[in-house]
């Protein structure tokens, strides 16, 4: 048995070394554009991203060398997906399987306290903060207590694997964005190769650091719903808030092509017309605000990049290289073909009884407040459906996806033929 284990160890080391050399060959090749992956925020909607990545794995990973995403960026729940995927950059297909395992077995109890005493305690803390004579001295309060999420992240994500991925050249950078409540800045915390430096723009900062669980909790702290998280000398909340250029971190980190996985249709968004005029509930207003936070900035940034690309086409290449630092960025966006708010309303009854009671008090049920429900419905019947939807949507775009990754696929074919 000992001899067999030694042989297996040698074989595994040889295989890992081969994968590392293959990856270096792919991304050190002259003229090889680096591909970035951007995963947007969206609470429970982020399960959709897992289905898309699963399809990309089936379509592309077997045809290319190593990790096709040397630059990975995420915001809010997308930051959690991005981090787990980056930790498995040496074996991305394995990382996607781990993501799918987690999302297919989700329950709200893994995200926030969903029992009677947990919800009641948090509600009293909220009321206490409102009626205190000095509310600014009250403890941190929020609609929900997400300590279970921190416990889940510490169990699922091994940050030492991230450092190993960077050292092995399987990954260039991982970026997690959070919003500073005091400064009003979008801070993109990133862990990257030594040569990659930070940046500073108007209300946008790139801060090089060693990432940990705090950064993920801050990036996914939906305002008022989950508590803010202190990092250094400032409290941070959800990274999607005031994040006017969600594609910029990937570009600053060196991406020349970006695959964007959103959580809401970017084009031809459905227009809802009410059957009768009813004053909006608290949940309706909150859902409208969350849509603005998570979706609108991405649409604007994609439109801006397309305009810049068209402008650069009119500038001679020599002039462009000498007079401007701008470069064309190719993008491919994959987003849901169904309205996730309507989809979530079908699964309201899958929530625990106490959560349903609590949600109904603020105007969320299977017919009202479905928008905010689609962000908070961390139950496996819903997340499984989102994974399947993401997978099907991506497979329907298989030709676009393969064309997007054509340079890596063709390079791998050429390399194999030259062996």
Tab-separated table of C-alpha atoms in Angstrom:
chain	number	residue	atom	x	y	z
A	1	UNK	CA	0.000	0.000	0.000
A	2	UNK	CA	2.865	2.407	0.790
A	3	UNK	CA	4.516	1.816	-2.588
A	4	UNK	CA	1.234	2.476	-4.373
A	5	UNK	CA	0.765	5.731	-2.466
A	6	UNK	CA	4.254	6.880	-3.460
A	7	UNK	CA	3.557	6.115	-7.121
A	8	UNK	CA	0.286	8.025	-6.931
A	9	UNK	CA	2.075	10.972	-5.297
A	10	UNK	CA	4.729	11.097	-8.030
A	11	UNK	CA	2.031	10.803	-10.692
A	12	UNK	CA	0.001	13.647	-9.137
A	13	UNK	CA	3.084	15.868	-8.912
A	14	UNK	CA	3.909	15.184	-12.564
A	15	UNK	CA	0.322	15.944	-13.589
A	16	UNK	CA	0.281	19.189	-11.605
A	17	UNK	CA	3.608	20.251	-13.128
A	18	UNK	CA	2.278	19.468	-16.602
A	19	UNK	CA	-0.858	21.541	-15.959
A	20	UNK	CA	1.269	24.435	-14.684
A	21	UNK	CA	3.527	24.399	-17.752
A	22	UNK	CA	0.482	24.180	-20.028
A	23	UNK	CA	-1.083	27.177	-18.290
A	24	UNK	CA	2.128	29.208	-18.588
A	25	UNK	CA	2.336	28.343	-22.267
A	26	UNK	CA	-1.250	29.492	-22.819
A	27	UNK	CA	-0.996	32.831	-21.073
A	28	UNK	CA	2.614	33.726	-21.768
A	29	UNK	CA	2.193	33.296	-25.508
A	30	UNK	CA	2.867	36.455	-27.508
A	31	UNK	CA	-0.342	38.294	-28.369
A	32	UNK	CA	-2.466	36.126	-26.093
A	33	UNK	CA	-5.195	38.329	-24.619
A	34	UNK	CA	-6.040	37.792	-20.968
A	35	UNK	CA	-9.638	36.966	-20.180
A	36	UNK	CA	-11.386	38.357	-17.136
A	37	UNK	CA	-14.496	36.996	-15.441
A	38	UNK	CA	-16.914	39.438	-13.791
A	39	UNK	CA	-19.633	38.079	-11.509
A	40	UNK	CA	-22.185	40.693	-10.465
A	41	UNK	CA	-24.129	40.955	-7.218
A	42	UNK	CA	-27.629	39.733	-6.583
A	43	UNK	CA	-28.051	37.735	-3.376
A	44	UNK	CA	-29.722	34.394	-4.039
A	45	UNK	CA	-29.856	35.246	-7.746
A	46	UNK	CA	-26.123	34.450	-7.886
A	47	UNK	CA	-27.046	30.764	-8.149
A	48	UNK	CA	-27.715	31.564	-11.817
A	49	UNK	CA	-23.992	32.227	-12.256
A	50	UNK	CA	-23.175	28.679	-11.179
A	51	UNK	CA	-25.275	27.231	-13.997
A	52	UNK	CA	-23.574	29.504	-16.533
A	53	UNK	CA	-20.107	28.539	-15.295
A	54	UNK	CA	-21.065	24.878	-15.414
A	55	UNK	CA	-21.992	25.241	-19.082
A	56	UNK	CA	-18.763	27.143	-19.824
A	57	UNK	CA	-16.869	24.315	-18.147
A	58	UNK	CA	-18.508	21.738	-20.411
A	59	UNK	CA	-18.017	23.833	-23.553
A	60	UNK	CA	-14.555	25.278	-23.023
A	61	UNK	CA	-12.480	23.899	-20.159
A	62	UNK	CA	-11.703	20.583	-21.850
A	63	UNK	CA	-10.522	22.427	-24.964
A	64	UNK	CA	-8.137	24.865	-23.277
A	65	UNK	CA	-5.097	24.722	-21.024
A	66	UNK	CA	-5.515	25.419	-17.312
A	67	UNK	CA	-7.704	28.224	-16.011
A	68	UNK	CA	-9.270	30.325	-18.816
A	69	UNK	CA	-9.910	33.175	-16.334
A	70	UNK	CA	-6.580	34.520	-15.029
A	71	UNK	CA	-8.457	37.579	-13.719
A	72	UNK	CA	-11.599	37.036	-11.610
A	73	UNK	CA	-13.703	39.853	-10.139
A	74	UNK	CA	-16.859	39.682	-8.074
A	75	UNK	CA	-19.266	41.890	-6.170
A	76	UNK	CA	-21.706	41.003	-3.395
A	77	UNK	CA	-22.820	37.361	-3.745
A	78	UNK	CA	-20.832	37.279	-6.987
A	79	UNK	CA	-17.721	37.996	-4.890
A	80	UNK	CA	-18.302	34.782	-2.957
A	81	UNK	CA	-18.631	32.777	-6.183
A	82	UNK	CA	-15.562	34.516	-7.608
A	83	UNK	CA	-13.449	33.763	-4.540
A	84	UNK	CA	-14.294	30.071	-4.427
A	85	UNK	CA	-13.597	29.777	-8.150
A	86	UNK	CA	-10.268	31.624	-7.763
A	87	UNK	CA	-9.216	29.317	-4.930
A	88	UNK	CA	-9.682	26.406	-7.345
A	89	UNK	CA	-7.918	28.158	-10.244
A	90	UNK	CA	-5.530	25.204	-10.576
A	91	UNK	CA	-8.568	22.958	-11.152
A	92	UNK	CA	-11.433	25.260	-12.229
A	93	UNK	CA	-13.812	22.432	-13.136
A	94	UNK	CA	-13.499	21.124	-9.563
A	95	UNK	CA	-14.210	24.613	-8.223
A	96	UNK	CA	-17.407	24.853	-10.241
A	97	UNK	CA	-18.544	21.463	-8.928
A	98	UNK	CA	-17.943	22.694	-5.385
A	99	UNK	CA	-19.931	25.848	-6.108
A	100	UNK	CA	-22.791	23.786	-7.474
A	101	UNK	CA	-22.749	21.484	-4.449
A	102	UNK	CA	-23.089	24.452	-2.081
A	103	UNK	CA	-25.817	26.251	-4.040
A	104	UNK	CA	-27.854	23.092	-4.662
A	105	UNK	CA	-28.086	22.479	-0.909
A	106	UNK	CA	-28.788	25.997	0.288
A	107	UNK	CA	-31.216	27.084	2.980
A	108	UNK	CA	-31.829	30.498	4.535
A	109	UNK	CA	-30.516	29.105	7.835
A	110	UNK	CA	-27.050	29.077	6.256
A	111	UNK	CA	-27.293	32.802	5.464
A	112	UNK	CA	-29.135	34.389	8.414
A	113	UNK	CA	-30.818	33.334	11.652
A	114	UNK	CA	-34.246	32.156	10.495
A	115	UNK	CA	-35.637	30.718	13.737
A	116	UNK	CA	-38.238	32.424	15.937
A	117	UNK	CA	-35.834	33.688	18.598
A	118	UNK	CA	-33.223	34.772	16.035
A	119	UNK	CA	-35.689	36.892	14.067
A	120	UNK	CA	-37.369	38.231	17.224
A	121	UNK	CA	-34.045	39.225	18.809
A	122	UNK	CA	-32.970	41.073	15.697
A	123	UNK	CA	-36.328	42.866	15.425
A	124	UNK	CA	-36.086	44.082	19.045
A	125	UNK	CA	-32.508	45.238	18.433
A	126	UNK	CA	-33.769	47.245	15.450
A	127	UNK	CA	-36.561	48.876	17.494
A	128	UNK	CA	-34.191	49.560	20.366
A	129	UNK	CA	-31.824	51.378	18.012
A	130	UNK	CA	-34.690	53.551	16.718
A	131	UNK	CA	-35.984	54.631	20.151
A	132	UNK	CA	-32.683	55.082	21.972
A	133	UNK	CA	-31.956	58.628	23.087
A	134	UNK	CA	-28.508	58.331	21.504
A	135	UNK	CA	-29.033	56.032	18.487
A	136	UNK	CA	-25.526	56.715	17.146
A	137	UNK	CA	-24.163	54.793	20.154
A	138	UNK	CA	-26.346	51.737	19.584
A	139	UNK	CA	-24.916	48.419	18.472
A	140	UNK	CA	-24.848	47.373	14.839
A	141	UNK	CA	-28.354	46.538	13.701
A	142	UNK	CA	-29.864	45.243	10.486
A	143	UNK	CA	-33.014	43.582	9.275
A	144	UNK	CA	-31.348	40.159	9.388
A	145	UNK	CA	-28.368	38.665	11.246
A	146	UNK	CA	-25.999	36.972	8.768
A	147	UNK	CA	-23.545	35.330	11.178
A	148	UNK	CA	-24.405	31.884	9.705
A	149	UNK	CA	-23.061	33.114	6.358
A	150	UNK	CA	-19.687	33.868	7.932
A	151	UNK	CA	-19.593	30.357	9.391
A	152	UNK	CA	-20.437	28.877	5.986
A	153	UNK	CA	-17.698	30.887	4.236
A	154	UNK	CA	-15.084	29.853	6.797
A	155	UNK	CA	-16.072	26.241	6.229
A	156	UNK	CA	-16.182	26.294	2.418
A	157	UNK	CA	-13.397	28.712	1.407
A	158	UNK	CA	-9.714	28.034	2.109
A	159	UNK	CA	-7.858	31.281	1.421
A	160	UNK	CA	-4.477	29.513	1.481
A	161	UNK	CA	-5.514	27.932	-1.842
A	162	UNK	CA	-5.760	31.434	-3.303
A	163	UNK	CA	-2.118	32.148	-2.541
A	164	UNK	CA	-1.141	28.776	-4.013
A	165	UNK	CA	-3.056	29.578	-7.209
A	166	UNK	CA	-1.161	32.864	-7.557
A	167	UNK	CA	2.209	31.226	-6.903
A	168	UNK	CA	1.537	28.485	-9.458
A	169	UNK	CA	0.672	31.063	-12.156
A	170	UNK	CA	-2.845	29.622	-12.434
A	171	UNK	CA	-4.262	33.007	-11.456
A	172	UNK	CA	-3.211	36.624	-11.954
A	173	UNK	CA	-5.661	38.352	-9.623
A	174	UNK	CA	-8.857	38.071	-7.593
A	175	UNK	CA	-10.828	41.245	-6.879
A	176	UNK	CA	-13.658	41.809	-4.382
A	177	UNK	CA	-15.411	45.191	-4.297
A	178	UNK	CA	-17.123	46.791	-1.297
A	179	UNK	CA	-18.650	50.234	-0.696
A	180	UNK	CA	-17.267	52.526	2.017
A	181	UNK	CA	-20.060	54.130	4.063
A	182	UNK	CA	-17.888	57.032	5.255
A	183	UNK	CA	-15.778	57.831	2.194
A	184	UNK	CA	-18.473	56.980	-0.357
A	185	UNK	CA	-15.832	55.193	-2.423
A	186	UNK	CA	-16.059	51.849	-4.199
A	187	UNK	CA	-12.994	50.015	-2.933
A	188	UNK	CA	-11.833	47.068	-5.012
A	189	UNK	CA	-9.762	44.901	-2.676
A	190	UNK	CA	-7.566	42.614	-4.729
A	191	UNK	CA	-4.926	39.944	-4.213
A	192	UNK	CA	-2.637	39.595	-7.199
A	193	UNK	CA	0.821	38.984	-8.602
A	194	UNK	CA	3.544	41.291	-7.334
A	195	UNK	CA	3.764	43.335	-10.557
A	196	UNK	CA	0.077	44.346	-10.433
A	197	UNK	CA	-0.425	47.649	-8.622
A	198	UNK	CA	-3.409	49.526	-7.235
A	199	UNK	CA	-5.241	52.456	-8.847
A	200	UNK	CA	-7.240	55.528	-7.930
A	201	UNK	CA	-10.063	57.129	-9.866
A	202	UNK	CA	-12.987	59.390	-8.925
A	203	UNK	CA	-14.830	57.509	-6.143
A	204	UNK	CA	-13.086	54.279	-7.196
A	205	UNK	CA	-9.983	52.803	-5.573
A	206	UNK	CA	-8.035	49.604	-6.189
A	207	UNK	CA	-6.436	48.423	-2.933
A	208	UNK	CA	-3.949	45.555	-2.984
A	209	UNK	CA	-4.259	43.365	0.096
A	210	UNK	CA	-4.488	39.811	1.394
A	211	UNK	CA	-8.139	38.843	1.089
A	212	UNK	CA	-10.051	37.127	3.864
A	213	UNK	CA	-13.593	36.379	4.979
A	214	UNK	CA	-14.180	39.977	6.127
A	215	UNK	CA	-13.907	41.256	2.570
A	216	UNK	CA	-16.584	38.808	1.401
A	217	UNK	CA	-18.914	39.671	4.278
A	218	UNK	CA	-18.488	43.378	3.521
A	219	UNK	CA	-19.038	42.982	-0.220
A	220	UNK	CA	-22.254	41.001	0.343
A	221	UNK	CA	-23.680	43.184	3.144
A	222	UNK	CA	-26.894	44.362	1.440
A	223	UNK	CA	-27.709	47.796	2.954
A	224	UNK	CA	-30.141	47.655	5.915
A	225	UNK	CA	-30.683	43.928	5.328
A	226	UNK	CA	-27.256	42.798	6.608
A	227	UNK	CA	-24.877	44.670	8.963
A	228	UNK	CA	-21.909	46.688	7.715
A	229	UNK	CA	-18.427	45.221	8.218
A	230	UNK	CA	-15.383	47.088	9.514
A	231	UNK	CA	-12.194	46.816	7.449
A	232	UNK	CA	-9.291	48.899	8.711
A	233	UNK	CA	-10.744	52.309	9.673
A	234	UNK	CA	-14.023	52.226	7.769
A	235	UNK	CA	-17.303	50.328	7.655
A	236	UNK	CA	-18.207	48.760	4.331
A	237	UNK	CA	-21.394	47.493	2.757
A	238	UNK	CA	-22.492	45.804	-0.443
A	239	UNK	CA	-20.035	46.442	-3.273
A	240	UNK	CA	-22.782	47.079	-5.803
A	241	UNK	CA	-23.773	50.332	-4.064
A	242	UNK	CA	-22.518	53.362	-6.046
A	243	UNK	CA	-20.346	51.059	-8.145
A	244	UNK	CA	-20.644	53.025	-11.371
A	245	UNK	CA	-18.040	51.051	-13.346
A	246	UNK	CA	-18.307	47.359	-12.411
A	247	UNK	CA	-16.044	46.292	-15.306
A	248	UNK	CA	-13.213	48.671	-14.422
A	249	UNK	CA	-11.401	46.443	-11.849
A	250	UNK	CA	-10.971	43.665	-14.420
A	251	UNK	CA	-9.584	46.185	-16.926
A	252	UNK	CA	-7.196	47.704	-14.372
A	253	UNK	CA	-5.955	44.214	-13.522
A	254	UNK	CA	-5.063	43.577	-17.175
A	255	UNK	CA	-8.099	41.916	-18.776
A	256	UNK	CA	-8.500	42.534	-22.507
A	257	UNK	CA	-11.595	40.375	-22.862
A	258	UNK	CA	-14.313	40.056	-20.228
A	259	UNK	CA	-17.027	37.472	-19.702
A	260	UNK	CA	-19.812	39.060	-17.645
A	261	UNK	CA	-22.389	36.901	-15.889
A	262	UNK	CA	-25.302	39.048	-14.759
A	263	UNK	CA	-28.419	38.246	-12.774
A	264	UNK	CA	-30.992	40.188	-14.772
A	265	UNK	CA	-31.683	40.632	-18.489
A	266	UNK	CA	-29.450	43.382	-19.875
A	267	UNK	CA	-31.559	43.870	-23.004
A	268	UNK	CA	-35.257	43.818	-23.613
A	269	UNK	CA	-36.103	43.989	-19.937
A	270	UNK	CA	-39.742	43.200	-19.302
A	271	UNK	CA	-41.970	46.146	-18.393
A	272	UNK	CA	-44.441	45.444	-15.651
A	273	UNK	CA	-47.796	47.157	-15.782
A	274	UNK	CA	-49.861	47.057	-12.571
A	275	UNK	CA	-53.416	45.769	-12.768
A	276	UNK	CA	-54.585	48.491	-10.405
A	277	UNK	CA	-53.088	51.486	-8.648
A	278	UNK	CA	-51.858	50.419	-5.188
A	279	UNK	CA	-49.464	52.277	-2.920
A	280	UNK	CA	-46.128	50.375	-2.927
A	281	UNK	CA	-45.278	48.305	0.137
A	282	UNK	CA	-41.963	48.536	1.972
A	283	UNK	CA	-40.878	45.393	0.129
A	284	UNK	CA	-41.808	46.880	-3.260
A	285	UNK	CA	-39.730	49.985	-2.589
A	286	UNK	CA	-36.814	47.925	-1.244
A	287	UNK	CA	-36.943	45.676	-4.310
A	288	UNK	CA	-36.898	48.698	-6.621
A	289	UNK	CA	-33.842	50.065	-4.782
A	290	UNK	CA	-32.034	46.715	-4.977
A	291	UNK	CA	-32.691	46.501	-8.707
A	292	UNK	CA	-31.124	49.937	-9.119
A	293	UNK	CA	-28.133	48.912	-7.001
A	294	UNK	CA	-27.442	45.570	-8.635
A	295	UNK	CA	-28.426	46.104	-12.269
A	296	UNK	CA	-28.433	49.654	-13.597
A	297	UNK	CA	-24.679	50.355	-13.259
A	298	UNK	CA	-23.747	47.217	-15.221
A	299	UNK	CA	-25.963	48.188	-18.150
A	300	UNK	CA	-24.414	51.652	-18.259
A	301	UNK	CA	-20.852	50.349	-18.065
A	302	UNK	CA	-21.395	47.858	-20.881
A	303	UNK	CA	-22.874	50.603	-23.046
A	304	UNK	CA	-19.900	52.867	-22.270
A	305	UNK	CA	-17.377	50.187	-23.272
A	306	UNK	CA	-19.162	49.621	-26.582
A	307	UNK	CA	-19.018	53.345	-27.339
A	308	UNK	CA	-15.300	53.505	-26.489
A	309	UNK	CA	-14.593	50.470	-28.681
A	310	UNK	CA	-16.359	52.116	-31.651
A	311	UNK	CA	-14.418	55.332	-31.077
A	312	UNK	CA	-11.093	53.463	-30.938
A	313	UNK	CA	-11.864	51.827	-34.288
A	314	UNK	CA	-11.723	55.289	-35.875
A	315	UNK	CA	-8.284	56.069	-34.425
A	316	UNK	CA	-5.185	54.725	-36.265
A	317	UNK	CA	-3.419	52.086	-34.190
A	318	UNK	CA	-0.108	53.990	-34.044
A	319	UNK	CA	-1.857	57.108	-32.780
A	320	UNK	CA	-3.889	55.088	-30.299
A	321	UNK	CA	-0.802	53.439	-28.815
A	322	UNK	CA	1.212	56.643	-28.561
A	323	UNK	CA	-1.424	59.197	-27.580
A	324	UNK	CA	-3.868	57.270	-25.416
A	325	UNK	CA	-3.834	54.497	-22.831
A	326	UNK	CA	-7.222	53.233	-23.995
A	327	UNK	CA	-7.543	49.798	-25.569
A	328	UNK	CA	-10.516	47.930	-27.037
A	329	UNK	CA	-12.185	45.509	-24.631
A	330	UNK	CA	-14.161	42.581	-25.983
A	331	UNK	CA	-17.115	41.600	-23.807
A	332	UNK	CA	-19.612	38.765	-23.719
A	333	UNK	CA	-22.587	39.055	-21.387
A	334	UNK	CA	-24.751	36.147	-20.265
A	335	UNK	CA	-27.885	37.011	-18.317
A	336	UNK	CA	-31.226	35.355	-17.475
A	337	UNK	CA	-33.852	34.903	-20.148
A	338	UNK	CA	-36.576	34.752	-17.495
A	339	UNK	CA	-37.744	37.295	-14.943
A	340	UNK	CA	-36.222	36.049	-11.678
A	341	UNK	CA	-38.752	37.989	-9.607
A	342	UNK	CA	-41.614	36.002	-11.155
A	343	UNK	CA	-39.620	32.805	-10.721
A	344	UNK	CA	-38.989	33.426	-7.021
A	345	UNK	CA	-42.692	33.919	-6.259
A	346	UNK	CA	-43.258	30.269	-7.176
A	347	UNK	CA	-41.009	29.171	-4.308
A	348	UNK	CA	-42.224	31.387	-1.456
A	349	UNK	CA	-43.704	28.375	0.342
A	350	UNK	CA	-40.286	26.676	0.445
A	351	UNK	CA	-39.198	29.165	3.126
A	352	UNK	CA	-39.345	28.191	6.813
A	353	UNK	CA	-42.619	29.105	8.519
A	354	UNK	CA	-41.106	31.831	10.703
A	355	UNK	CA	-39.370	33.485	7.749
A	356	UNK	CA	-42.639	33.512	5.778
A	357	UNK	CA	-44.413	35.095	8.757
A	358	UNK	CA	-41.659	37.704	9.120
A	359	UNK	CA	-41.539	38.475	5.384
A	360	UNK	CA	-45.321	38.891	5.182
A	361	UNK	CA	-45.126	41.560	7.885
A	362	UNK	CA	-43.008	43.723	5.562
A	363	UNK	CA	-45.042	43.008	2.431
A	364	UNK	CA	-43.267	39.980	0.925
A	365	UNK	CA	-45.289	36.942	-0.170
A	366	UNK	CA	-45.965	34.881	-3.298
A	367	UNK	CA	-47.820	37.745	-4.994
A	368	UNK	CA	-46.231	40.954	-3.626
A	369	UNK	CA	-42.621	41.969	-3.051
A	370	UNK	CA	-41.284	39.259	-5.357
A	371	UNK	CA	-38.337	41.427	-6.417
A	372	UNK	CA	-36.737	41.556	-2.973
A	373	UNK	CA	-37.769	37.926	-2.459
A	374	UNK	CA	-35.663	36.941	-5.477
A	375	UNK	CA	-32.588	38.334	-3.654
A	376	UNK	CA	-33.295	36.693	-0.274
A	377	UNK	CA	-34.778	33.307	-1.228
A	378	UNK	CA	-31.802	31.137	-0.270
A	379	UNK	CA	-33.701	27.840	-0.541
A	380	UNK	CA	-32.585	24.935	-2.694
A	381	UNK	CA	-35.759	24.523	-4.817
A	382	UNK	CA	-35.234	28.087	-6.060
A	383	UNK	CA	-31.418	27.949	-6.351
A	384	UNK	CA	-31.588	24.621	-8.195
A	385	UNK	CA	-33.988	26.159	-10.696
A	386	UNK	CA	-31.640	29.118	-11.146
A	387	UNK	CA	-28.686	26.797	-11.784
A	388	UNK	CA	-30.674	24.934	-14.431
A	389	UNK	CA	-31.764	28.214	-16.025
A	390	UNK	CA	-28.181	29.489	-16.109
A	391	UNK	CA	-26.949	26.262	-17.643
A	392	UNK	CA	-29.634	26.269	-20.338
A	393	UNK	CA	-29.164	29.954	-21.171
A	394	UNK	CA	-25.417	29.449	-21.578
A	395	UNK	CA	-25.836	26.312	-23.675
A	396	UNK	CA	-28.221	28.240	-25.931
A	397	UNK	CA	-25.324	30.675	-26.436
A	398	UNK	CA	-22.778	27.904	-27.015
A	399	UNK	CA	-21.637	29.276	-30.394
A	400	UNK	CA	-21.030	32.729	-28.898
A	401	UNK	CA	-19.147	31.250	-25.947
A	402	UNK	CA	-16.916	29.068	-28.122
A	403	UNK	CA	-16.199	32.013	-30.436
A	404	UNK	CA	-15.307	34.142	-27.421
A	405	UNK	CA	-12.777	31.553	-26.248
A	406	UNK	CA	-11.591	30.739	-29.782
A	407	UNK	CA	-8.046	32.146	-29.246
A	408	UNK	CA	-7.422	29.821	-26.277
A	409	UNK	CA	-8.969	26.840	-28.068
A	410	UNK	CA	-6.961	27.414	-31.256
A	411	UNK	CA	-3.760	27.940	-29.278
A	412	UNK	CA	-4.287	24.659	-27.432
A	413	UNK	CA	-4.921	22.804	-30.721
A	414	UNK	CA	-1.707	24.230	-32.212
A	415	UNK	CA	0.245	23.293	-29.107
A	416	UNK	CA	-1.086	19.734	-29.204
A	417	UNK	CA	-0.221	19.381	-32.917
A	418	UNK	CA	3.356	20.520	-32.265
A	419	UNK	CA	3.962	17.879	-29.617
